[in-house]
Amino acid sequence: MIEDIGNLFHGFAVVLQPYNILLMVLGIVLGVIIGVLPGLGGANGIAILLPLTFSMSPTSAIIMLSCIYWGALFGGAITSVLFNIPGEPWSVATTFDGYPMAQQGKAGEALTAAFTSSFVGALFAVIMITLLAPLVASLALEFGPPEIFSVYFLAFCSFVGLSKEPPFKTVASMMIGFALGAVGLDQMTGQLRLTFGMPELLSGFDFLIAVIGLFGIGEILLTMEEGLKFRGNTAKINPRVVLQTWAELPRYWATSLRSCIIGCWMGISPAGATPASFMSYGIAKRVARNGDKFGTGVIEGVVAPETAAHAAGTSALLPMLSLGVPGSPTAAVLLGGLLIWGLQPGPLLFVEQKDFVWGLIASMYLGNVVGLIIVLTCVPLFAAILRVPFSIIGPVILVMCAIGAYTVHNNTFDVVMMMVFGVAGYLLKKTDYPLAPMVLAIVLGDKAEESFRQSLLASQGSLGVFFSNGLVGSIMALGLIALFWPLIQDGWTRLHARPVT
Amino acid sequence: MSQSSQSSGGTGPSHRSVEIGVAAFLAVIAMIGIAGSLKAGIGWAAEGPRAGFFPFYVCLIVLISCGVNLVNAVRDFSGRELFAEWSQLRQVVSVVIPATIYVFSVPYLGMYVSSGLLIGAFMKWLGRYRWPMVLAIAIGVPIIIFILFERWFLVPLPKGPLEDWLGL
């Protein structure tokens, strides 16, 4: 514990180098822009910018990329409040009360509340990461292949049970991800598989290409279909409004705390920021005394989803750092970055790459402080970006996606693949197939398969190895509960409804 | 998802047919995967499960899920809900076609020239801007990208005949 605090301070020293602070500010600004623009989100924004960091040291690179992530989380709130357009899926719930507030001329209050709650949520999650991550990592160091597989199993089952999409669509999308991840060289036997003699497929499908296509191009196509008209409110934030709102916010400490906890919980299990924000909004509405006023511009209705979304987005990095299992697509992209920079994600990071891990954690603290200051002072500037017509910004985003896809492997075939993923992403999204599990499956496919096959090898093919001791058995059991959660919930309500009827 | 498509009285493909199409498409991918896995071997060898073992079962699950989704699609949608109106799809296609031409032109024209053409085409046809504005943005953006990538971050992008001619 004491040692961890020492490490954290060492991390601060790393982050506070002028070069790293510059990257941090750059990252936040880029992140907010990404968050504001339709078609660019945390995951694909980072995927596009990832190649720019190949020449940096891993610590500097992760500082910049994680700051892009914080920036994107902040940026989503701007468009929700001012334009009633959620820049990111997790800020949909913020539009419910944020936009009415802006229409009543209280945009400044709404934005201040949103940014501040984001900050509070993130801070809560970072403190939790600081305290928990080293513990989880030291526990995970003892894991063998069956335990590692059980963690993957739990992560993927949570998707099926917790997402609002139909379970079989989640399963289909996830398993397609695993299948795409399996294409190419088999890690264990060195044999080629599923390539059908096509040299382009030898290295398999890169998940960064999938992320850029599915989320970037797919999102642009969706935007085109809806024919976006940007008509927004103007943002005026002055220090007086900020201070006034800050004076009011402590009243909602209970909502804040509850949202933080919901956010952290949903962020660690890979359900992610979007359901967290909705759940937090829903509960706040049910609990609040003026619950019926929600939706007409109540400040609490901004606080609840923003706190939860930011807490979830941040805590998604806990399993990524300590177990090597990302809690969200964005965390998955960061994990992909680790692999490219030559770091092995997982518990060993805490032993072998202390500078990196604690630099990242320290940058979470500072990045959010810097982020809060930047967004509070520069809102009108960022809002102006949305006033650029889509017929200009649309093709520019397309070009950025193409450049991002190309630079992953310096391969023009990847650009074509990006387009294929893009059209597929549009169709899948329109038909309610969730994309996040697919992306995570492409990233983690090889590792999940490796741990699965190693476990089976050790047990001579018996699946009993996944229940052979208390630890692996209980993680698997949790996974099964998560998998069948919709059925369990259904049965429960039916059981309770019967006596009444 | 369907709230936007039912509001006005336009026509378009039914949600059910697209739903069925997507499920069938994924099923085809799954069958290709199964065929590939069988070729790689799905049984056990001396070193444990063979290369096709894992993808085989994964694709099998996809196939089963697709079957369930297909049944659900037929059951849940009457065929009257619209996937999107034709006018909306025309908007989507008006992005897909130039974007597809763009991605295939990159290896031949280079990233900069084809990007400039894409931006210019978008602005002229969809945005209906005047030529000076179109040219300014369509030439300006690639130049900014060039400075950013080739000069600052030292990441080379594909180049075509124009760059060769300019000696870059």
XYZ file of C-alpha atoms in Angstrom:
669
model
C 0.000 0.000 0.000
C 2.678 2.488 1.140
C 4.812 1.316 -1.751
C 1.954 1.991 -4.149
C 1.658 5.572 -2.934
C 5.370 6.011 -3.499
C 4.939 4.585 -6.981
C 2.071 6.942 -7.631
C 4.177 9.958 -6.712
C 6.882 8.654 -8.972
C 4.202 8.451 -11.662
C 3.297 12.093 -11.076
C 6.932 13.020 -11.531
C 6.956 11.209 -14.881
C 3.755 12.882 -16.046
C 4.828 16.358 -14.956
C 7.672 16.491 -17.461
C 6.963 19.383 -19.855
C 6.873 17.103 -22.920
C 4.284 14.849 -21.312
C 2.159 17.800 -20.166
C 2.199 19.079 -23.731
C 1.018 15.686 -24.987
C -1.638 15.688 -22.306
C -3.084 19.035 -23.406
C -2.840 17.987 -27.054
C -4.593 14.722 -26.244
C -7.430 16.410 -24.368
C -8.020 18.937 -27.151
C -7.982 16.226 -29.834
C -10.215 14.098 -27.642
C -12.823 16.816 -27.187
C -12.833 17.442 -30.943
C -13.286 13.701 -31.530
C -16.053 13.615 -28.960
C -17.836 16.537 -30.595
C -17.640 15.262 -34.180
C -20.191 12.721 -35.347
C -18.574 9.547 -36.623
C -15.493 9.886 -34.510
C -15.655 8.460 -31.027
C -13.284 7.436 -28.280
C -12.573 3.994 -29.728
C -12.012 4.806 -33.381
C -10.512 8.197 -32.638
C -7.796 6.520 -30.613
C -7.460 3.773 -33.215
C -6.842 6.390 -35.895
C -4.305 8.286 -33.832
C -2.563 5.183 -32.482
C 0.004 4.980 -35.314
C 1.164 8.510 -34.495
C 2.451 7.211 -31.173
C 4.596 4.375 -32.537
C 7.708 6.485 -32.310
C 7.011 7.743 -28.771
C 7.959 6.021 -25.548
C 5.102 3.825 -24.276
C 4.534 6.082 -21.265
C 4.227 9.245 -23.345
C 2.047 7.408 -25.840
C -0.391 6.114 -23.237
C -0.586 9.552 -21.626
C -1.596 11.101 -24.917
C -4.022 8.349 -25.879
C -5.706 8.109 -22.493
C -6.092 11.896 -22.519
C -7.804 11.637 -25.903
C -10.180 9.253 -24.169
C -10.902 11.676 -21.307
C -11.346 14.437 -23.842
C -13.832 12.354 -25.823
C -15.783 11.634 -22.641
C -15.959 15.368 -21.903
C -16.736 16.267 -25.507
C -19.843 14.124 -25.732
C -21.550 16.357 -23.192
C -21.055 19.525 -25.261
C -23.085 18.344 -28.241
C -25.733 16.756 -26.018
C -26.418 19.949 -24.127
C -26.065 22.503 -26.903
C -27.302 20.627 -29.960
C -29.413 17.802 -28.547
C -27.127 15.475 -30.521
C -25.265 12.967 -28.421
C -21.711 12.999 -29.763
C -21.219 9.674 -28.057
C -23.710 6.936 -27.180
C -23.050 7.389 -23.471
C -24.192 10.998 -23.578
C -27.658 10.169 -24.900
C -29.053 10.289 -21.368
C -27.449 13.700 -20.888
C -29.630 15.175 -23.635
C -32.807 14.406 -21.633
C -32.252 17.251 -19.201
C -29.207 19.001 -20.612
C -30.872 20.189 -23.801
C -34.029 21.530 -22.082
C -31.740 23.453 -19.720
C -29.913 24.964 -22.689
C -33.220 25.951 -24.281
C -34.146 27.752 -21.087
C -30.940 29.744 -21.400
C -29.153 27.726 -18.743
C -26.596 26.123 -21.085
C -23.742 27.391 -18.934
C -25.159 25.749 -15.818
C -25.864 22.495 -17.649
C -22.376 22.328 -19.129
C -20.692 23.208 -15.861
C -22.740 20.549 -14.106
C -21.943 18.005 -16.818
C -18.211 18.681 -16.832
C -17.946 18.794 -13.077
C -19.884 15.567 -12.629
C -17.755 13.919 -15.285
C -14.744 15.009 -13.339
C -16.142 13.707 -10.055
C -17.064 10.370 -11.626
C -13.636 9.979 -13.166
C -11.873 10.956 -9.960
C -13.875 8.390 -8.001
C -12.995 5.699 -10.530
C -9.313 6.652 -10.599
C -9.090 6.463 -6.817
C -10.713 3.049 -7.018
C -8.201 1.977 -9.671
C -5.314 3.256 -7.559
C -6.485 1.214 -4.596
C -7.752 -1.922 -6.332
C -5.630 -2.436 -9.446
C -2.433 -3.496 -7.661
C -4.427 -5.921 -5.488
C -6.239 -7.461 -8.451
C -2.966 -7.690 -10.336
C -1.165 -9.456 -7.503
C -4.061 -11.878 -7.216
C -4.031 -12.438 -10.960
C -0.334 -13.282 -10.934
C -1.328 -16.629 -9.450
C -3.709 -17.378 -12.324
C -3.134 -20.405 -14.540
C -4.719 -20.928 -17.971
C -8.103 -22.114 -16.592
C -8.438 -19.040 -14.370
C -7.428 -16.735 -17.207
C -9.994 -18.341 -19.484
C -12.654 -18.035 -16.799
C -12.039 -14.278 -16.619
C -12.523 -14.005 -20.391
C -15.589 -16.194 -20.077
C -17.066 -13.902 -17.422
C -16.268 -10.806 -19.471
C -17.991 -12.112 -22.583
C -20.946 -13.610 -20.742
C -21.598 -10.232 -19.109
C -22.128 -8.816 -22.577
C -24.849 -11.320 -23.311
C -26.607 -10.874 -20.004
C -26.269 -7.138 -19.495
C -26.630 -5.597 -22.931
C -30.047 -4.441 -24.044
C -29.710 -6.058 -27.465
C -31.306 -9.473 -28.075
C -29.029 -12.121 -26.502
C -28.670 -14.229 -29.632
C -27.619 -11.190 -31.623
C -24.977 -10.444 -29.003
C -23.775 -14.047 -29.196
C -23.703 -14.015 -32.999
C -21.808 -10.744 -33.135
C -19.326 -11.859 -30.468
C -18.655 -15.234 -32.084
C -18.182 -13.624 -35.502
C -15.546 -11.542 -33.742
C -13.844 -14.683 -32.431
C -13.981 -16.245 -35.886
C -12.442 -13.143 -37.499
C -9.801 -13.121 -34.777
C -8.929 -16.740 -35.536
C -8.080 -16.059 -39.191
C -4.413 -16.316 -40.027
C -1.595 -17.967 -38.143
C -2.604 -20.249 -35.296
C -0.561 -19.071 -32.324
C -0.169 -22.509 -30.789
C 0.586 -24.812 -33.702
C 1.979 -22.267 -36.158
C -0.475 -23.600 -38.731
C -2.353 -21.342 -41.157
C -6.107 -21.467 -40.963
C -9.187 -19.884 -42.556
C -7.044 -18.032 -45.069
C -8.370 -19.933 -48.117
C -5.127 -19.274 -49.919
C -5.519 -15.488 -49.871
C -2.223 -13.809 -49.036
C -4.055 -10.736 -47.695
C -5.525 -12.854 -44.912
C -2.223 -14.325 -43.710
C -1.895 -11.809 -40.897
C -5.585 -12.031 -40.028
C -8.064 -9.272 -39.395
C -6.666 -6.434 -37.347
C -9.149 -5.190 -34.787
C -7.995 -1.590 -35.285
C -9.262 -1.772 -38.861
C -12.498 -3.275 -37.584
C -12.868 -0.496 -34.990
C -12.252 2.270 -37.517
C -14.659 0.701 -39.998
C -17.435 -0.422 -37.669
C -17.517 2.668 -35.490
C -16.139 5.355 -37.821
C -17.512 4.637 -41.292
C -20.633 2.959 -39.908
C -21.383 6.039 -37.844
C -20.913 8.390 -40.803
C -23.414 6.324 -42.804
C -25.918 6.474 -39.942
C -25.410 10.230 -39.728
C -26.015 10.573 -43.454
C -29.245 8.620 -43.224
C -30.576 10.867 -40.495
C -29.619 13.938 -42.494
C -28.267 15.891 -39.558
C -29.188 19.501 -39.211
C -27.116 21.213 -36.591
C -29.110 23.915 -34.908
C -27.653 24.617 -31.544
C -27.840 26.915 -28.591
C -24.979 29.202 -27.853
C -22.779 28.499 -24.906
C -21.844 31.221 -22.529
C -19.765 30.104 -19.627
C -18.352 32.737 -17.354
C -16.699 32.295 -13.977
C -19.808 33.521 -12.154
C -22.000 30.782 -13.668
C -19.360 28.181 -12.901
C -19.043 29.234 -9.273
C -22.812 29.435 -8.858
C -23.261 25.943 -10.250
C -20.441 24.607 -8.123
C -22.123 26.041 -5.059
C -25.304 24.210 -6.002
C -23.774 20.864 -6.887
C -22.865 19.572 -3.399
C -26.614 19.283 -2.764
C -26.680 16.338 -5.131
C -23.947 14.411 -3.377
C -26.177 11.349 -2.948
C -26.967 11.179 -6.666
C -23.299 11.681 -7.417
C -22.133 8.932 -5.106
C -24.747 6.483 -6.355
C -23.863 7.269 -9.968
C -20.163 6.803 -9.211
C -20.818 3.349 -7.813
C -23.114 2.337 -10.683
C -20.548 3.648 -13.140
C -17.636 1.804 -11.570
C -19.559 -1.440 -11.394
C -20.747 -1.238 -14.990
C -17.331 -0.139 -16.168
C -15.467 -3.055 -14.639
C -17.899 -5.584 -16.013
C -17.693 -4.899 -19.729
C -21.184 -3.466 -20.034
C -19.663 -0.059 -20.431
C -20.480 3.585 -20.086
C -23.680 3.700 -22.126
C -25.874 1.391 -20.022
C -24.294 2.914 -16.909
C -25.468 6.390 -17.864
C -29.007 5.200 -18.607
C -29.226 3.132 -15.451
C -27.954 5.984 -13.324
C -30.414 8.415 -14.913
C -33.274 5.972 -14.406
C -32.489 5.373 -10.757
C -31.951 9.061 -10.053
C -35.343 9.771 -11.582
C -37.041 7.118 -9.473
C -35.358 8.153 -6.234
C -35.514 11.940 -6.590
C -38.311 13.815 -4.859
C -38.961 15.829 -8.028
C -38.681 12.750 -10.233
C -41.630 13.793 -12.396
C -39.751 16.985 -13.358
C -36.914 14.929 -14.911
C -36.721 15.590 -18.606
C -37.710 19.237 -18.318
C -34.270 20.524 -17.435
C -33.347 19.391 -13.936
C -29.697 19.729 -13.051
C -29.746 16.350 -11.302
C -30.714 14.765 -14.613
C -27.412 15.982 -16.010
C -25.360 15.050 -12.970
C -26.503 11.422 -12.799
C -25.713 10.170 -16.335
C -22.525 12.195 -16.738
C -21.059 10.999 -13.447
C -21.859 7.383 -14.252
C -20.615 7.538 -17.836
C -17.284 9.016 -16.844
C -16.887 6.656 -13.886
C -17.622 3.701 -16.158
C -15.350 4.928 -18.916
C -12.504 5.323 -16.476
C -12.988 2.147 -14.502
C -13.047 0.169 -17.768
C -9.277 0.559 -17.569
C -9.052 -1.397 -14.295
C -9.517 -4.873 -15.794
C -7.496 -3.791 -18.830
C -4.502 -2.893 -16.676
C -4.677 -5.565 -14.020
C -6.018 -8.549 -15.986
C -5.433 -7.668 -19.622
C -9.197 -7.839 -20.247
C -10.499 -4.477 -21.482
C -13.875 -3.302 -20.195
C -14.839 -1.299 -23.288
C -13.925 -0.996 -26.965
C -11.828 2.068 -26.169
C -9.957 0.190 -23.472
C -9.480 -2.575 -26.045
C -7.851 -0.135 -28.433
C -5.539 1.062 -25.651
C -4.737 -2.582 -24.946
C -3.935 -3.047 -28.621
C -1.596 -0.088 -28.241
C 0.210 -1.821 -25.377
C 0.822 -4.846 -27.590
C 2.155 -2.663 -30.397
C 4.510 -0.805 -28.053
C 5.843 -4.189 -26.967
C 4.223 -4.376 -23.556
C 2.406 -7.483 -22.388
C -0.887 -6.382 -20.828
C -1.897 -8.133 -17.669
C -0.793 -8.457 -14.075
C 2.910 -8.574 -14.912
C 2.736 -4.925 -15.979
C 2.596 -3.940 -12.328
C 5.836 -5.784 -11.668
C 7.805 -5.138 -14.826
C 6.555 -1.785 -16.094
C 6.067 0.277 -12.935
C 6.852 3.555 -14.718
C 4.273 2.852 -17.348
C 1.444 1.735 -15.067
C 1.852 4.452 -12.484
C 2.513 7.046 -15.151
C -0.823 6.100 -16.663
C -2.629 6.217 -13.321
C -1.067 9.576 -12.473
C -2.058 10.883 -15.900
C -5.639 9.884 -15.146
C -5.654 12.250 -12.165
C -3.934 15.108 -13.941
C -5.598 14.513 -17.295
C -9.016 14.947 -15.790
C -8.023 18.143 -13.993
C -6.511 19.548 -17.186
C -9.541 18.345 -19.115
C -11.972 20.076 -16.799
C -10.097 23.369 -17.131
C -9.847 23.108 -20.915
C -13.489 22.273 -21.526
C -14.743 24.925 -19.125
C -12.697 27.612 -20.822
C -13.001 26.572 -24.465
C -16.604 25.405 -24.888
C -17.582 28.023 -27.522
C -14.573 27.044 -29.605
C -15.480 23.369 -29.587
C -19.146 24.125 -30.234
C -18.082 26.067 -33.339
C -16.732 22.842 -34.862
C -20.253 21.480 -35.105
C -21.301 24.497 -37.145
C -19.021 23.365 -39.958
C -21.421 21.737 -42.461
C -21.391 17.964 -42.705
C -20.589 18.026 -46.426
C -17.160 19.326 -45.460
C -16.577 17.575 -42.163
C -17.971 14.231 -43.429
C -15.374 13.552 -46.144
C -12.606 14.880 -43.898
C -13.586 12.319 -41.242
C -13.637 9.658 -43.955
C -10.131 10.639 -45.001
C -8.936 10.539 -41.385
C -10.409 7.035 -41.021
C -8.680 5.885 -44.213
C -5.337 7.310 -43.082
C -5.786 5.669 -39.696
C -6.566 2.314 -41.296
C -3.625 2.573 -43.672
C -1.037 3.509 -41.065
C -1.774 0.484 -38.854
C 0.228 -1.795 -41.168
C 1.112 0.551 -44.066
C -1.205 -1.552 -46.182
C -3.743 -0.230 -48.683
C -5.746 -3.466 -48.525
C -6.635 -2.507 -44.943
C -8.319 0.649 -46.262
C -10.584 -1.507 -48.414
C -11.279 -3.795 -45.440
C -12.192 -0.707 -43.407
C -14.858 0.153 -45.968
C -16.234 -3.413 -45.840
C -16.381 -3.232 -42.054
C -18.019 0.163 -42.351
C -20.940 -1.012 -44.476
C -21.272 -4.118 -42.290
C -21.228 -1.910 -39.204
C -24.035 0.245 -40.578
C -26.235 -2.788 -41.309
C -25.431 -4.517 -38.016
C -26.097 -1.397 -36.005
C -29.407 -0.795 -37.767
C -30.460 -4.367 -37.001
C -29.481 -4.146 -33.304
C -26.361 -6.294 -33.351
C -24.023 -4.854 -30.699
C -20.587 -4.009 -32.086
C -18.572 -3.773 -28.867
C -18.507 -7.545 -28.162
C -17.368 -8.200 -31.725
C -14.452 -5.816 -31.372
C -13.467 -7.211 -27.993
C -13.652 -10.742 -29.367
C -11.329 -9.875 -32.251
C -8.818 -8.413 -29.771
C -9.024 -11.117 -27.162
C -9.768 -14.079 -29.437
C -6.206 -15.363 -29.620
C -5.618 -15.063 -25.901
C -8.943 -16.599 -24.935
C -8.344 -19.469 -27.319
C -4.811 -19.982 -26.064
C -5.887 -20.200 -22.437
C -8.780 -22.468 -23.402
C -6.593 -24.879 -25.329
C -3.826 -24.856 -22.732
C -6.389 -25.711 -20.044
C -7.794 -28.541 -22.125
C -4.323 -29.786 -22.885
C -3.532 -29.985 -19.186
C -6.779 -31.777 -18.425
C -6.610 -34.110 -21.436
C -9.733 -32.566 -22.945
C -11.986 -32.593 -19.910
C -14.072 -29.443 -19.410
C -14.017 -30.240 -15.677
C -10.772 -28.280 -15.430
C -12.838 -25.072 -15.425
C -14.469 -26.143 -12.168
C -11.455 -27.847 -10.651
C -10.894 -25.379 -7.807
C -12.895 -22.809 -5.900
C -11.517 -19.758 -7.685
C -11.962 -20.846 -11.270
C -15.257 -22.538 -10.404
C -16.781 -19.434 -8.888
C -15.641 -17.157 -11.732
C -17.141 -19.618 -14.223
C -20.343 -19.803 -12.165
C -20.578 -15.982 -12.172
C -20.102 -16.110 -15.916
C -22.917 -18.609 -16.334
C -25.197 -16.472 -14.156
C -24.341 -13.441 -16.312
C -24.957 -15.462 -19.466
C -28.385 -16.628 -18.411
C -29.267 -13.430 -16.554
C -32.192 -12.509 -18.856
C -33.692 -15.986 -18.284
C -33.092 -15.817 -14.525
C -34.671 -12.365 -14.315
C -37.602 -13.527 -16.398
C -38.144 -16.586 -14.228
C -37.860 -14.489 -11.071
C -40.515 -12.001 -12.117
C -42.792 -14.806 -13.260
C -42.325 -16.597 -9.958
C -43.280 -13.445 -8.093
C -46.114 -12.511 -10.387
C -47.876 -15.844 -10.043
C -49.371 -15.433 -6.533
C -50.942 -12.142 -7.618
C -52.740 -13.487 -10.668
C -34.377 2.042 -34.243
C -37.611 2.044 -36.183
C -39.061 5.237 -34.769
C -37.535 7.416 -37.464
C -38.670 5.180 -40.297
C -42.332 5.129 -39.401
C -42.870 8.829 -38.940
C -43.441 9.801 -42.553
C -45.193 7.943 -45.310
C -42.213 7.115 -47.568
C -41.429 3.695 -48.876
C -38.357 1.560 -48.501
C -37.131 -1.958 -47.869
C -38.845 -3.689 -44.945
C -36.978 -4.102 -41.700
C -37.736 -7.803 -41.786
C -36.040 -8.420 -45.107
C -32.860 -6.621 -43.989
C -32.971 -8.501 -40.693
C -33.198 -11.795 -42.573
C -30.489 -10.704 -44.982
C -28.040 -9.875 -42.169
C -28.711 -13.184 -40.411
C -28.217 -15.080 -43.670
C -25.019 -13.168 -44.399
C -23.573 -14.008 -40.981
C -24.639 -17.630 -41.472
C -22.718 -17.751 -44.745
C -19.622 -16.390 -42.992
C -20.093 -19.040 -40.310
C -20.320 -21.801 -42.922
C -17.184 -20.545 -44.632
C -15.529 -20.569 -41.211
C -16.689 -24.118 -40.541
C -15.364 -25.276 -43.895
C -12.020 -23.629 -43.202
C -11.841 -25.120 -39.716
C -12.555 -28.615 -41.014
C -9.706 -28.164 -43.460
C -7.364 -27.108 -40.649
C -8.489 -30.054 -38.503
C -10.875 -29.867 -35.606
C -9.794 -32.950 -33.713
C -6.928 -33.657 -31.365
C -3.312 -34.124 -32.290
C -0.237 -34.854 -30.223
C 0.106 -31.181 -29.258
C -3.538 -30.882 -28.142
C -6.561 -29.455 -29.936
C -5.744 -28.752 -33.564
C -5.865 -25.353 -35.250
C -9.474 -25.631 -36.421
C -10.841 -26.786 -33.062
C -11.686 -23.388 -31.588
C -12.947 -21.615 -34.751
C -15.096 -24.649 -35.601
C -17.148 -24.405 -32.416
C -17.210 -20.617 -32.584
C -18.655 -20.730 -36.100
C -21.093 -23.432 -35.068
C -22.429 -21.106 -32.349
C -22.740 -18.305 -34.924
C -24.719 -20.609 -37.191
C -27.094 -21.627 -34.388
C -27.554 -17.988 -33.266
C -28.292 -16.970 -36.827
C -30.990 -19.618 -36.992
C -32.593 -18.232 -33.828
C -32.282 -14.645 -35.083
C -33.844 -15.627 -38.397
C -36.831 -17.169 -36.636
C -37.130 -14.130 -34.374
C -36.987 -11.778 -37.357
C -39.805 -13.578 -39.126
C -41.843 -13.704 -35.925
C -41.245 -10.174 -34.573
C -41.545 -8.088 -37.709
C -44.643 -8.018 -39.848
C -42.805 -6.899 -42.949
C -44.509 -3.528 -42.826
C -41.899 -1.756 -40.675
C -39.419 0.088 -42.833
C -35.692 -0.398 -42.485
C -35.210 3.077 -43.907
C -36.844 5.155 -46.568
C -35.444 5.079 -50.064
C -34.592 8.772 -49.784
C -32.553 8.026 -46.657
C -30.846 5.079 -48.317
C -30.037 7.271 -51.295
C -28.193 9.568 -48.863
C -26.279 6.588 -47.479
C -25.429 5.267 -50.943
C -24.288 8.743 -51.964
C -21.553 8.318 -49.342
C -20.834 4.645 -49.907
C -20.189 4.931 -53.643
C -17.660 7.796 -53.600
C -16.054 6.295 -50.484
C -15.674 2.923 -52.214
C -14.159 4.539 -55.295
C -11.904 6.455 -52.924
C -10.543 3.412 -51.063
C -9.811 1.630 -54.350
C -8.121 4.694 -55.851
C -5.701 5.170 -52.949
C -3.136 2.594 -54.198
C -3.047 4.224 -57.647
C -3.406 7.960 -57.015
C -1.901 8.064 -53.538
C -3.577 9.149 -50.325
C -3.273 12.888 -50.908
C -4.697 13.221 -54.409
C -7.577 10.813 -53.836
C -8.433 12.479 -50.508
C -8.535 15.867 -52.192
C -10.791 14.498 -54.926
C -13.113 12.906 -52.361
C -13.460 16.086 -50.320
C -13.949 18.152 -53.469
C -16.584 15.799 -54.861
C -18.495 15.796 -51.582
C -18.482 19.555 -51.294
C -19.499 20.110 -54.908
C -22.267 17.503 -55.167
C -23.668 17.245 -51.668
C -22.791 20.672 -50.350
C -23.170 22.629 -53.616
C -20.344 24.999 -52.764
C -18.747 27.384 -55.224
C -15.525 26.276 -56.901
C -13.123 28.629 -55.042
C -14.336 27.258 -51.693
C -14.234 23.658 -52.961
C -10.700 24.048 -54.285
C -9.464 25.783 -51.146
C -10.605 22.985 -48.844
C -9.901 20.079 -51.206
C -6.321 21.229 -51.714
C -5.777 22.694 -48.260
C -6.718 19.625 -46.216
C -4.297 17.221 -47.976
C -1.513 19.790 -47.540
C -2.241 20.047 -43.819
C -2.313 16.237 -43.601
C 0.995 16.096 -45.467
C 2.689 18.494 -43.064
C 1.175 16.748 -40.047
C 2.043 13.183 -41.035
C 5.132 13.294 -43.230
C 6.867 16.184 -41.483
C 5.768 16.160 -37.824
C 5.036 12.550 -37.041
C 7.245 11.031 -39.761
C 4.525 8.635 -40.887
C 4.708 8.118 -44.675
C 1.397 7.762 -46.521
C 0.872 6.187 -49.959
C 1.939 8.461 -52.785
C 0.956 8.478 -56.430
C 2.110 9.966 -59.719
C 1.596 13.560 -58.599
C 3.944 13.244 -55.637
C 6.525 11.514 -57.865
C 6.269 14.354 -60.328
C 6.665 16.932 -57.541
C 9.599 14.958 -56.201
C 8.205 14.568 -52.671
